[in-house]
Coordinates of C-alpha atoms and ligand atoms in Angstrom, one line a residue:
M595 CA 102.9 174.9 93.1
I596 CA 106.2 173.7 91.8
Q597 CA 106.0 170.2 93.0
R598 CA 103.0 168.3 91.6
P599 CA 103.5 164.5 92.1
R600 CA 100.2 163.9 90.3
R601 CA 102.0 164.9 87.0
N602 CA 103.6 161.4 87.2
R603 CA 100.2 159.8 87.3
L604 CA 98.7 161.8 84.5
N605 CA 97.8 159.1 82.1
P606 CA 98.5 155.4 81.3
A607 CA 101.6 156.1 79.2
V608 CA 103.3 158.1 82.0
R609 CA 102.3 155.6 84.6
E610 CA 103.5 152.6 82.6
L611 CA 106.8 154.3 81.8
I612 CA 107.7 155.0 85.4
R613 CA 106.3 151.8 87.0
E614 CA 108.9 150.3 89.3
T615 CA 107.5 146.8 89.8
A616 CA 106.2 144.3 87.4
V617 CA 104.6 140.9 87.9
R618 CA 105.2 138.5 85.0
P619 CA 103.9 135.0 84.7
T620 CA 107.5 133.9 84.6
N621 CA 107.8 135.1 88.3
L622 CA 105.2 132.6 89.4
V623 CA 105.2 129.1 90.8
W624 CA 101.9 127.2 90.9
P625 CA 101.4 125.0 94.0
A626 CA 99.3 122.0 93.1
F627 CA 97.8 119.1 95.1
V628 CA 98.0 115.6 93.6
Q629 CA 96.0 112.5 94.5
E630 CA 95.5 108.9 93.3
G631 CA 93.0 108.0 90.6
S632 CA 92.2 109.1 87.1
N633 CA 90.1 111.9 85.7
L634 CA 89.5 113.2 89.3
R635 CA 89.2 116.8 90.5
V636 CA 88.2 117.0 94.1
P637 CA 87.5 120.5 95.2
I638 CA 89.1 121.8 98.5
A639 CA 86.2 123.5 100.4
S640 CA 88.4 126.1 102.1
M641 CA 90.3 127.0 98.8
P642 CA 87.6 127.7 96.2
G643 CA 88.9 127.1 92.7
V644 CA 91.6 124.7 93.9
S645 CA 91.2 120.9 93.6
K646 CA 93.2 117.8 94.5
L647 CA 94.0 116.4 91.0
S648 CA 94.7 113.0 89.8
V649 CA 98.0 112.8 87.8
D650 CA 96.3 113.1 84.3
Q651 CA 94.4 116.2 85.4
L652 CA 97.5 117.6 87.0
V653 CA 99.4 117.3 83.8
A654 CA 96.5 119.0 81.9
D655 CA 96.5 122.0 84.3
C656 CA 100.3 122.2 84.3
Q657 CA 100.2 122.4 80.5
R658 CA 97.8 125.3 80.8
A659 CA 99.9 127.0 83.3
F660 CA 103.1 126.5 81.3
D661 CA 101.4 127.7 78.1
L662 CA 100.5 130.9 79.9
G663 CA 104.1 131.4 80.8
V664 CA 104.2 130.0 84.4
P665 CA 107.6 128.1 84.4
A666 CA 107.2 125.9 87.5
V667 CA 104.8 123.8 89.6
A668 CA 105.2 122.9 93.3
L669 CA 103.7 119.5 94.1
F670 CA 102.0 118.4 97.3
P671 CA 100.7 114.8 97.6
A672 CA 97.4 114.1 99.3
L673 CA 98.0 110.7 100.7
D674 CA 95.5 108.1 101.9
D675 CA 95.7 107.9 105.7
S676 CA 96.6 104.2 105.4
L677 CA 99.9 105.2 103.8
K678 CA 100.9 107.5 106.7
S679 CA 103.2 106.2 109.3
S680 CA 105.3 107.5 112.2
D681 CA 108.5 107.2 110.1
G682 CA 106.9 108.5 106.9
K683 CA 108.5 105.8 104.9
E684 CA 106.1 106.2 102.0
S685 CA 108.0 109.4 101.2
V686 CA 110.9 107.4 99.7
N687 CA 108.7 104.9 97.8
P688 CA 110.0 105.1 94.2
D689 CA 106.5 104.1 93.1
G690 CA 104.8 106.5 95.5
L691 CA 102.2 109.0 94.3
L692 CA 104.5 112.0 94.3
Q693 CA 107.3 110.2 92.5
R694 CA 104.9 109.0 89.8
A695 CA 103.4 112.5 89.4
V696 CA 106.9 114.0 89.0
T697 CA 108.0 111.4 86.4
E698 CA 104.8 111.8 84.4
L699 CA 105.0 115.6 84.4
K700 CA 108.7 115.6 83.3
K701 CA 107.7 113.1 80.5
K702 CA 104.8 115.3 79.3
I703 CA 106.2 118.8 79.9
P704 CA 110.0 118.4 80.1
A705 CA 110.7 122.1 80.1
M706 CA 108.5 122.9 83.1
L707 CA 110.3 123.0 86.4
V708 CA 109.0 120.6 89.0
V709 CA 109.4 121.7 92.7
T710 CA 108.9 119.1 95.4
D711 CA 108.3 119.6 99.1
V712 CA 110.7 118.0 101.5
A713 CA 109.0 117.5 104.9
L714 CA 107.4 114.5 106.6
D715 CA 104.0 115.9 107.3
P716 CA 102.0 114.6 104.3
Y717 CA 103.5 111.1 105.1
S718 CA 103.4 111.2 108.9
C719 CA 100.5 109.9 111.0
D720 CA 101.6 112.5 113.6
G721 CA 101.2 115.4 111.2
H722 CA 104.6 116.8 112.0
D723 CA 107.4 117.8 109.6
G724 CA 109.9 115.7 111.6
L725 CA 110.1 112.5 113.5
V726 CA 108.2 112.6 116.9
R727 CA 109.2 110.7 120.0
A728 CA 107.4 111.2 123.3
G729 CA 105.9 114.5 122.0
K730 CA 109.3 115.8 121.0
I731 CA 110.1 116.7 117.3
L732 CA 113.5 115.1 116.7
N733 CA 116.0 117.2 114.7
D734 CA 119.1 115.1 113.9
E735 CA 117.2 111.8 113.6
T736 CA 115.0 113.5 110.9
L737 CA 117.8 114.7 108.7
P738 CA 118.7 111.4 107.0
L739 CA 115.0 110.9 106.2
L740 CA 114.7 114.3 104.6
A741 CA 117.9 113.7 102.7
A742 CA 116.6 110.3 101.4
M743 CA 113.3 112.0 100.5
A744 CA 115.1 114.7 98.4
V745 CA 117.2 112.0 96.6
S746 CA 114.0 110.0 95.9
Q747 CA 112.3 113.1 94.4
A748 CA 115.4 113.9 92.4
E749 CA 115.5 110.3 91.0
A750 CA 111.9 110.8 90.0
G751 CA 112.9 113.9 88.0
A752 CA 112.4 116.8 90.4
D753 CA 114.3 119.9 89.3
V754 CA 114.1 121.8 92.6
V755 CA 113.7 120.3 96.1
A756 CA 112.1 122.6 98.7
P757 CA 112.7 121.7 102.3
S758 CA 109.7 123.2 104.2
D759 CA 110.4 121.4 107.5
M760 CA 112.5 123.9 109.4
M761 CA 114.8 121.3 111.0
D762 CA 118.3 122.7 111.7
G763 CA 121.0 121.6 109.3
R764 CA 118.7 120.1 106.7
V765 CA 119.9 122.1 103.7
E766 CA 123.4 120.9 104.2
A767 CA 122.3 117.3 104.7
I768 CA 120.2 117.4 101.6
R769 CA 122.9 119.1 99.5
R770 CA 125.4 116.4 100.5
A771 CA 123.0 113.6 99.8
L772 CA 122.0 115.0 96.4
D773 CA 125.6 115.5 95.4
D774 CA 126.6 112.0 96.6
A775 CA 123.8 110.6 94.4
G776 CA 125.0 112.6 91.4
F777 CA 122.3 115.3 91.5
E778 CA 124.5 118.3 91.7
D779 CA 122.3 120.1 89.3
V780 CA 119.2 119.8 91.4
L781 CA 118.4 123.1 93.1
I782 CA 117.4 123.6 96.7
C783 CA 114.7 126.2 97.5
S784 CA 114.9 126.5 101.2
Y785 CA 112.0 127.6 103.2
C786 CA 114.4 129.6 105.3
A787 CA 112.1 131.7 107.3
K788 CA 108.9 129.8 107.7
Y789 CA 106.7 131.1 110.5
A790 CA 104.3 129.1 112.8
S791 CA 101.3 130.6 111.0
A792 CA 97.6 130.1 111.3
F793 CA 97.3 131.0 107.6
Y794 CA 98.3 127.4 106.7
G795 CA 94.8 126.2 107.9
P796 CA 93.2 125.4 104.5
F797 CA 96.4 123.6 103.3
R798 CA 96.2 121.3 106.3
D799 CA 92.5 120.7 105.6
A800 CA 93.4 119.7 102.0
L801 CA 96.1 117.2 103.1
N802 CA 94.5 116.3 106.4
S803 CA 98.0 117.0 107.7
A804 CA 97.4 119.1 110.9
P805 CA 99.5 118.0 113.8
K806 CA 97.7 115.3 115.8
A807 CA 99.2 116.6 119.0
G808 CA 100.9 119.9 119.9
D809 CA 101.8 122.5 117.4
K810 CA 104.8 123.4 115.1
K811 CA 106.2 126.2 117.3
T812 CA 109.4 124.3 118.3
Y813 CA 110.5 124.4 114.6
Q814 CA 108.6 127.0 112.7
M815 CA 109.4 130.6 113.7
D816 CA 107.6 132.9 116.1
P817 CA 105.6 135.5 114.0
A818 CA 106.9 138.1 116.4
N819 CA 110.5 137.7 115.3
A820 CA 112.5 139.4 112.5
R821 CA 116.1 139.2 113.7
E822 CA 115.8 135.5 114.0
A823 CA 115.1 135.4 110.2
I824 CA 118.5 136.9 109.5
R825 CA 120.1 134.0 111.3
E826 CA 118.1 131.5 109.3
I827 CA 118.9 133.3 106.0
M828 CA 122.6 133.3 106.7
L829 CA 122.7 129.6 107.8
D830 CA 120.7 128.4 104.8
E831 CA 122.9 130.4 102.5
E832 CA 126.1 128.9 104.1
E833 CA 124.6 125.4 103.9
G834 CA 124.1 125.7 100.2
A835 CA 120.6 126.9 99.5
D836 CA 120.0 128.2 95.9
W837 CA 116.8 130.1 96.7
L838 CA 115.5 131.5 100.0
L839 CA 111.8 131.3 100.6
I840 CA 109.7 133.3 103.0
K841 CA 106.3 132.1 104.2
P842 CA 103.6 133.3 104.5
G843 CA 103.7 136.2 102.1
L844 CA 101.6 139.3 102.6
P845 CA 101.7 139.4 106.4
Y846 CA 105.6 139.1 106.2
L847 CA 106.5 141.7 103.7
D848 CA 109.1 143.1 106.1
I849 CA 110.8 139.7 106.3
I850 CA 110.9 139.5 102.5
R851 CA 112.6 142.9 102.4
L852 CA 115.0 141.9 105.1
T853 CA 116.0 138.7 103.1
R854 CA 116.5 140.8 100.0
E855 CA 118.8 143.1 101.9
H856 CA 120.8 140.3 103.6
S857 CA 121.4 138.0 100.7
A858 CA 122.2 138.1 97.0
L859 CA 120.3 134.8 96.5
P860 CA 117.0 134.8 94.7
V861 CA 114.2 135.4 97.1
A862 CA 110.8 133.6 96.9
A863 CA 107.6 134.4 98.7
Y864 CA 104.8 131.9 99.3
Q865 CA 101.3 133.4 99.2
V866 CA 99.8 130.6 101.4
S867 CA 96.5 128.9 101.4
G868 CA 94.9 131.2 104.1
E869 CA 95.9 134.3 102.1
Y870 CA 94.3 132.8 99.0
A871 CA 91.2 131.7 101.0
M872 CA 90.7 135.2 102.4
L873 CA 90.7 136.8 98.9
K874 CA 88.3 134.1 97.6
A875 CA 85.9 134.4 100.7
A876 CA 85.7 138.1 100.5
A877 CA 85.1 138.0 96.7
A878 CA 82.4 135.4 97.2
E879 CA 80.6 137.8 99.5
G880 CA 81.0 140.6 96.9
W881 CA 83.2 142.5 99.3
L882 CA 86.4 142.5 97.2
D883 CA 87.3 142.1 93.6
Y884 CA 89.4 138.9 93.5
E885 CA 91.4 139.7 90.3
S886 CA 92.4 143.2 91.3
C887 CA 93.3 142.1 94.9
L888 CA 95.2 139.1 93.7
M889 CA 97.3 141.3 91.3
E890 CA 97.8 143.9 93.9
S891 CA 99.0 141.4 96.5
L892 CA 101.4 139.8 94.0
T893 CA 102.7 143.3 93.1
S894 CA 103.3 144.0 96.8
L895 CA 105.2 140.8 97.2
R896 CA 107.4 141.7 94.2
R897 CA 107.9 145.3 95.5
A898 CA 109.0 144.0 98.9
G899 CA 111.8 142.1 97.1
A900 CA 110.5 138.7 96.0
D901 CA 111.9 137.4 92.7
I902 CA 109.6 134.4 92.7
I903 CA 106.1 134.0 94.1
F904 CA 104.4 130.7 94.9
T905 CA 100.7 131.4 94.6
Y906 CA 97.5 129.3 94.2
G907 CA 96.4 132.1 91.9
A908 CA 99.2 131.6 89.4
I909 CA 97.0 130.4 86.5
D910 CA 94.5 133.2 87.3
A911 CA 97.2 135.8 87.4
A912 CA 98.9 134.6 84.2
T913 CA 95.5 134.7 82.5
I914 CA 94.9 138.2 83.7
L915 CA 98.4 139.3 82.6
R916 CA 97.9 137.8 79.1
G917 CA 94.9 140.1 78.6
A918 CA 96.7 143.2 80.0
G919 CA 99.8 144.0 77.8
F920 CA 100.7 147.6 77.2
A921 CA 97.7 149.7 77.9
A922 CA 98.7 153.3 77.0
G923 CA 96.8 153.4 73.8
R924 CA 93.7 152.1 75.5
R925 CA 91.8 153.3 78.5
V926 CA 92.4 151.1 81.5
Ligands
PBG388 C1 104.4 121.5 105.4 C2 103.9 122.6 104.6 C3 102.8 123.5 104.9 C4 102.7 124.3 103.9 C5 103.6 124.0 102.9 N1 104.3 122.9 103.3 C6 102.0 123.6 106.1 C7 102.5 123.5 107.4 O1 103.7 123.8 107.7 O2 101.8 123.0 108.3 C8 101.6 125.4 103.8 C9 101.2 125.9 102.5 C10 100.0 126.7 102.5 O3 99.3 127.0 103.6 O4 99.6 127.1 101.4 N2 105.6 121.0 105.3

């Protein structure tokens, strides 16, 4: 035999030397849930290991993540139902929970990037990402609200605003509003291809943000479609997005690859709540090894073309990576 592919897998030194894809803590964004109160960590039942954190606890965990090399946190506020309204006006309250959390984080850990979510759902009593009238999700009427929300987040200190609402034209509306307010250095991470996925279930439990009526299929994309993603990629790029995010992650590796091939912008993948919950649930049964499967899934997202990965396992992964290092001299 002349061709023996196994020679390239002979030992750790050979394998490390020819490895094509690496996951580094610096590739990761840690999504975190913030709530009112102090010294509070409220576990989310469907996301073992993830809690809703009061601001002081959030700062402590972000410091841990940052010290492990994770450069960014993505914040999601868990609001009391009494603050939710049909126009989501709490989203622009300068003293709102999210705004206070952002300001405190930037004060305590100035070098860590804070990413904020732009969408109405955590603030809306309808549980939709846009304004609802007579069962219809309004597009153009929602845009000024999203733009105002992004400006409010930037005023609080957000480095990156991440519209996850899938309204048409929102990246341009947000870019204009940010620039008009003097925030031309605030980045936009656009959820450009966000699918109408059942994998968001645990996240909606955490925020109690599931739609009260109907579903999100008139704005989030049909899981059956890939060509449609190309159109979204091109529009968001034209409208001024700095990063393109694909969501969910592992079930949509082909879309991540497609995005990588159709744009020169950095590509982000979001390993969503349901993906994380699956790993944790199987591990709890003793059916999968959580750490190995987490690292394998992150490697796969990187191999598909993601520069950046949003993952609830960011702190776990960074901890694992710290212990790994170059392994050729050791048996791994
Ligand atoms: C809503 C939003 C969702 C997620 C992030 N932003 C849920 C949804 O669209 O219903 C999901 C994240 C996850 O499941 O981890 N704007």
